[in-house]
Amino acid sequence: MDKEIIKQGAEARLYLGKYEGETCLIKERFVKKYRHPDLDKQITRRRMKAEMKTAARCLAAGVLVPKVLHLDYPAHTLYIEYYANAKTAKEFIQETVATQEPGEAKKILQDLCWRIGVIVGRMHVDHIIHGDLTTSNVLINPQENKYEVVFIDFGLSHYDKGAERKGVDLYVLERALLSTHSEQSYLFDYILEGYRAQCGAEGLLVLVKFEEVRARGRKRTMIG
Ligand SMILES: Nc1ncnc2c1ncn2[C@@H]1O[C@H](COP(=O)(O)OP(=O)(O)OP(=O)(O)O)[C@@H](O)[C@H]1O
Ligand SMILES: [Mg+2]
């Protein structure tokens, strides 16, 4: 049977399938030949488990994510709720910049980034660290006259109460934005505004850590 491949990456292949008669997304992690088989199995299991656990945690925290429907360890596949009409935030941002007047584009993206910041804040308040925050790991699901913001790809996520890991989460996102949307340097500022609005005083220590991580990153870049 031909599989409708959605994405073929370095870590996993995503294709459409069925679960209990409904269309779903199947995410199949590759076996890494260069790793010892036991270690590879362990890493794959850990990532699959993280996806499932964090998805459940997010839903409990009021963060919209695709439901993980089923987990098949031996086949290293996850069955995930499929958002058929969604596009990635990366595509949405690029299309908005390409098709809207600059002022209008900025307004639309300000709104989106604010919402992304609020959601990251909500995750952090519940001690959920995403681990791989990029605009490819956020989906925009269109609805009549509005859209939902859906977070995906929790393979590197974990639970951590400390401010440091949360600061790193923000730093990873800032780096991703700088490399993917370098012309729209204002995006991250709006994300931080949403984040601050959501986290309040609780977020202050995270923002201090974020500045520290960023300063360390700069130093490393300078030293080379
Ligand atoms: N539930 C979903 N509904 C619709 N599309 C999805 C869904 N999950 C993932 N996608 C699409 O598939 C792409 C890859 O998914 P995901 O990020 O989970 O896999 P990945 O292989 O880890 O990607 P990456 O290369 O970012 O690590 C997403 O960027 C998105 O375009
Ligand atoms: Mg991804």
Tab-separated table of C-alpha atoms and ligand atoms in Angstrom:
chain	number	residue	atom	x	y	z
A	1	MET	CA	0.000	0.000	0.000
A	2	ASP	CA	1.252	3.464	-0.866
A	3	LYS	CA	1.784	5.666	2.105
A	4	GLU	CA	0.962	9.330	1.845
A	5	ILE	CA	4.164	10.796	3.226
A	6	ILE	CA	3.694	14.119	5.020
A	7	LYS	CA	7.274	14.614	5.974
A	8	GLN	CA	10.482	12.692	5.823
A	9	GLY	CA	13.062	14.078	8.217
A	10	ALA	CA	16.315	12.939	9.729
A	11	GLU	CA	14.688	11.475	12.838
A	12	ALA	CA	11.280	10.360	11.725
A	13	ARG	CA	8.907	9.802	8.831
A	14	LEU	CA	5.323	11.056	9.061
A	15	TYR	CA	2.527	9.615	6.976
A	16	LEU	CA	-1.230	9.315	6.967
A	17	GLY	CA	-2.842	6.163	8.298
A	18	LYS	CA	-5.923	4.926	10.113
A	19	TYR	CA	-6.664	4.424	13.758
A	20	GLU	CA	-10.012	2.903	14.710
A	21	GLY	CA	-11.311	3.821	11.275
A	22	GLU	CA	-10.298	7.481	11.491
A	23	THR	CA	-7.534	9.158	9.512
A	24	CYS	CA	-4.549	9.876	11.701
A	25	LEU	CA	-0.919	10.763	11.444
A	26	ILE	CA	1.670	8.055	11.960
A	27	LYS	CA	5.069	9.179	13.185
A	28	GLU	CA	7.690	6.521	12.713
A	29	ARG	CA	11.101	7.010	14.259
A	30	PHE	CA	14.069	5.599	12.381
A	31	VAL	CA	16.428	3.040	13.774
A	32	LYS	CA	19.858	4.655	13.933
A	33	LYS	CA	22.390	2.179	12.641
A	34	TYR	CA	25.348	4.026	14.136
A	35	ARG	CA	23.975	3.582	17.649
A	36	HIS	CA	24.193	0.436	19.712
A	37	PRO	CA	20.793	-1.281	19.245
A	38	ASP	CA	20.004	-1.258	22.974
A	39	LEU	CA	20.867	2.411	23.325
A	40	ASP	CA	18.884	3.224	20.203
A	41	LYS	CA	15.859	1.380	21.539
A	42	GLN	CA	16.175	3.240	24.830
A	43	ILE	CA	16.398	6.661	23.183
A	44	THR	CA	13.498	5.924	20.846
A	45	ARG	CA	11.336	4.740	23.730
A	46	ARG	CA	12.205	7.802	25.784
A	47	ARG	CA	11.224	10.144	22.946
A	48	MET	CA	7.967	8.311	22.251
A	49	LYS	CA	7.084	8.314	25.918
A	50	ALA	CA	7.871	12.022	26.186
A	51	GLU	CA	5.549	12.764	23.259
A	52	MET	CA	2.708	10.864	24.847
A	53	LYS	CA	3.175	12.120	28.391
A	54	THR	CA	3.671	15.746	27.482
A	55	ALA	CA	0.701	15.761	25.113
A	56	ALA	CA	-1.489	14.618	28.004
A	57	ARG	CA	0.053	17.181	30.346
A	58	CYS	CA	-0.488	19.970	27.834
A	59	LEU	CA	-4.140	19.101	27.369
A	60	ALA	CA	-4.576	19.132	31.149
A	61	ALA	CA	-2.907	22.559	31.269
A	62	GLY	CA	-5.240	23.922	28.597
A	63	VAL	CA	-2.585	23.907	25.871
A	64	LEU	CA	-3.896	22.673	22.543
A	65	VAL	CA	-1.900	19.739	21.114
A	66	PRO	CA	-2.793	16.806	18.861
A	67	LYS	CA	-3.944	13.805	20.877
A	68	VAL	CA	-1.642	10.810	20.897
A	69	LEU	CA	-4.032	7.974	20.023
A	70	HIS	CA	-1.783	4.972	20.222
A	71	LEU	CA	1.807	4.014	20.823
A	72	ASP	CA	3.485	1.009	19.257
A	73	TYR	CA	6.947	0.508	20.771
A	74	PRO	CA	8.089	-2.479	18.668
A	75	ALA	CA	7.273	-0.620	15.438
A	76	HIS	CA	8.543	2.693	16.955
A	77	THR	CA	5.424	4.475	15.767
A	78	LEU	CA	3.037	6.952	17.320
A	79	TYR	CA	-0.525	7.410	16.106
A	80	ILE	CA	-1.410	11.066	16.389
A	81	GLU	CA	-4.502	13.181	15.768
A	82	TYR	CA	-4.111	14.778	12.324
A	83	TYR	CA	-4.833	18.453	11.673
A	84	ALA	CA	-5.644	18.197	7.980
A	85	ASN	CA	-5.998	21.943	7.328
A	86	ALA	CA	-3.144	23.201	9.430
A	87	LYS	CA	0.074	24.787	8.255
A	88	THR	CA	3.186	25.432	10.290
A	89	ALA	CA	3.749	28.823	11.936
A	90	LYS	CA	6.866	29.016	9.765
A	91	GLU	CA	4.776	28.833	6.588
A	92	PHE	CA	2.138	31.159	8.040
A	93	ILE	CA	4.738	33.822	8.895
A	94	GLN	CA	6.428	33.577	5.504
A	95	GLU	CA	3.107	33.777	3.645
A	96	THR	CA	1.913	36.700	5.737
A	97	VAL	CA	5.098	38.650	5.032
A	98	ALA	CA	4.861	37.840	1.321
A	99	THR	CA	1.185	38.709	0.832
A	100	GLN	CA	0.325	41.514	3.283
A	101	GLU	CA	1.252	45.173	3.514
A	102	PRO	CA	4.166	45.543	5.969
A	103	GLY	CA	2.020	47.291	8.584
A	104	GLU	CA	-0.743	44.724	8.293
A	105	ALA	CA	1.726	41.806	8.358
A	106	LYS	CA	3.245	43.168	11.532
A	107	LYS	CA	-0.164	43.429	13.164
A	108	ILE	CA	-1.080	39.845	12.231
A	109	LEU	CA	2.262	38.478	13.396
A	110	GLN	CA	2.238	40.518	16.588
A	111	ASP	CA	-1.029	38.838	17.449
A	112	LEU	CA	0.308	35.362	16.595
A	113	CYS	CA	3.540	35.838	18.537
A	114	TRP	CA	1.710	37.159	21.558
A	115	ARG	CA	-0.409	34.005	21.526
A	116	ILE	CA	2.650	31.771	21.144
A	117	GLY	CA	4.251	33.553	24.126
A	118	VAL	CA	1.129	33.053	26.235
A	119	ILE	CA	1.090	29.333	25.408
A	120	VAL	CA	4.789	28.833	26.178
A	121	GLY	CA	4.104	30.676	29.451
A	122	ARG	CA	1.209	28.381	30.258
A	123	MET	CA	3.404	25.347	29.612
A	124	HIS	CA	6.183	26.728	31.815
A	125	VAL	CA	3.822	27.554	34.659
A	126	ASP	CA	2.986	23.835	34.620
A	127	HIS	CA	6.718	22.995	34.389
A	128	ILE	CA	6.468	21.590	30.879
A	129	ILE	CA	9.656	22.227	28.897
A	130	HIS	CA	9.099	21.779	25.163
A	131	GLY	CA	12.754	21.188	24.324
A	132	ASP	CA	12.570	22.077	20.623
A	133	LEU	CA	10.657	25.325	20.206
A	134	THR	CA	10.734	26.368	16.546
A	135	THR	CA	8.152	27.764	14.144
A	136	SER	CA	8.027	24.314	12.458
A	137	ASN	CA	6.781	22.855	15.717
A	138	VAL	CA	3.780	25.168	15.964
A	139	LEU	CA	0.720	24.617	13.775
A	140	ILE	CA	-1.842	27.190	12.715
A	141	ASN	CA	-5.229	25.549	12.365
A	142	PRO	CA	-7.624	27.818	10.475
A	143	GLN	CA	-11.170	28.295	11.697
A	144	GLU	CA	-13.835	30.655	10.480
A	145	ASN	CA	-12.325	34.163	10.812
A	146	LYS	CA	-9.738	32.973	13.319
A	147	TYR	CA	-7.261	30.214	13.964
A	148	GLU	CA	-6.047	27.877	16.657
A	149	VAL	CA	-2.396	27.663	17.693
A	150	VAL	CA	-1.360	24.029	18.195
A	151	PHE	CA	1.994	22.915	19.582
A	152	ILE	CA	3.595	19.690	18.319
A	153	ASP	CA	6.775	17.576	18.414
A	154	PHE	CA	7.324	16.790	22.092
A	155	GLY	CA	10.039	14.174	21.632
A	156	LEU	CA	12.589	16.302	23.494
A	157	SER	CA	10.196	17.597	26.117
A	158	HIS	CA	10.504	17.062	29.842
A	159	TYR	CA	9.138	18.088	33.189
A	160	ASP	CA	11.335	20.506	35.155
A	161	LYS	CA	10.437	22.990	37.854
A	162	GLY	CA	13.652	25.003	37.645
A	163	ALA	CA	14.006	28.339	35.864
A	164	GLU	CA	17.169	27.360	33.974
A	165	ARG	CA	15.572	24.837	31.593
A	166	LYS	CA	12.709	27.235	30.948
A	167	GLY	CA	15.221	29.955	30.127
A	168	VAL	CA	16.945	27.582	27.702
A	169	ASP	CA	13.563	26.802	26.116
A	170	LEU	CA	13.108	30.526	25.371
A	171	TYR	CA	16.668	30.830	24.118
A	172	VAL	CA	16.194	27.931	21.676
A	173	LEU	CA	13.094	29.692	20.343
A	174	GLU	CA	14.908	33.001	19.960
A	175	ARG	CA	17.725	31.304	18.016
A	176	ALA	CA	15.224	29.487	15.807
A	177	LEU	CA	13.434	32.756	14.990
A	178	LEU	CA	16.689	34.558	14.236
A	179	SER	CA	17.740	31.891	11.774
A	180	THR	CA	14.353	31.191	10.151
A	181	HIS	CA	12.795	34.664	10.143
A	182	SER	CA	15.836	36.934	10.267
A	183	GLU	CA	14.028	39.799	8.483
A	184	GLN	CA	11.282	39.882	11.137
A	185	SER	CA	13.478	40.627	14.126
A	186	TYR	CA	10.486	41.903	16.113
A	187	LEU	CA	8.805	38.477	16.429
A	188	PHE	CA	10.567	37.355	19.578
A	189	ASP	CA	9.826	40.645	21.391
A	190	TYR	CA	6.114	39.985	20.946
A	191	ILE	CA	6.549	36.425	22.171
A	192	LEU	CA	8.218	37.707	25.320
A	193	GLU	CA	5.375	40.172	25.864
A	194	GLY	CA	2.844	37.356	25.755
A	195	TYR	CA	5.058	35.249	27.986
A	196	ARG	CA	5.345	38.026	30.582
A	197	ALA	CA	1.619	38.663	30.510
A	198	GLN	CA	0.944	34.983	31.186
A	199	CYS	CA	3.638	34.277	33.791
A	200	GLY	CA	3.724	37.513	35.780
A	201	ALA	CA	6.110	37.440	38.730
A	202	GLU	CA	6.694	33.711	38.294
A	203	GLY	CA	8.272	34.379	34.932
A	204	LEU	CA	10.782	36.958	36.141
A	205	LEU	CA	13.383	34.436	37.285
A	206	VAL	CA	13.011	32.549	33.995
A	207	LEU	CA	13.678	35.773	32.103
A	208	VAL	CA	16.796	36.393	34.208
A	209	LYS	CA	17.986	32.864	33.372
A	210	PHE	CA	17.153	33.440	29.736
A	211	GLU	CA	19.377	36.561	29.708
A	212	GLU	CA	22.184	34.553	31.334
A	213	VAL	CA	21.926	31.716	28.825
A	214	ARG	CA	21.889	34.240	26.016
A	215	ALA	CA	24.972	36.026	27.402
A	216	ARG	CA	26.797	32.687	27.629
A	217	GLY	CA	25.766	31.947	24.039
A	218	ARG	CA	27.184	35.304	22.890
A	219	LYS	CA	30.465	34.706	24.661
A	220	ARG	CA	30.748	31.299	23.029
A	221	THR	CA	30.110	32.840	19.628
A	222	MET	CA	32.792	35.474	20.257
A	223	ILE	CA	35.365	32.907	21.329
A	224	GLY	CA	34.311	30.708	18.395
B	1	LIG	N1	-0.749	16.473	14.147
B	1	LIG	C1	-0.340	17.000	12.997
B	1	LIG	N2	-1.228	17.440	12.083
B	1	LIG	C2	-0.813	17.979	10.923
B	1	LIG	N3	0.485	18.110	10.562
B	1	LIG	C3	1.434	17.707	11.417
B	1	LIG	C4	1.082	17.135	12.681
B	1	LIG	N4	2.218	16.790	13.329
B	1	LIG	C5	3.226	17.136	12.514
B	1	LIG	N5	2.780	17.687	11.360
B	1	LIG	C6	3.619	18.158	10.227
B	1	LIG	O1	4.763	17.313	10.132
B	1	LIG	C7	5.965	18.070	10.410
B	1	LIG	C8	6.938	17.242	11.241
B	1	LIG	O2	6.357	16.866	12.457
B	1	LIG	P1	7.223	16.767	13.792
B	1	LIG	O3	7.775	18.095	14.096
B	1	LIG	O4	6.390	16.116	14.818
B	1	LIG	O5	8.366	15.749	13.320
B	1	LIG	P2	9.963	15.863	13.303
B	1	LIG	O6	10.450	14.825	12.359
B	1	LIG	O7	10.431	15.764	14.687
B	1	LIG	O8	10.320	17.245	12.726
B	1	LIG	P3	11.677	18.043	13.003
B	1	LIG	O9	12.422	17.968	11.715
B	1	LIG	O10	11.149	19.432	13.325
B	1	LIG	O11	12.349	17.423	14.169
B	1	LIG	C9	5.489	19.330	11.117
B	1	LIG	O12	6.387	20.398	10.956
B	1	LIG	C10	4.138	19.565	10.457
B	1	LIG	O13	4.312	20.174	9.198
B	2	MG	MG	9.439	19.123	14.282
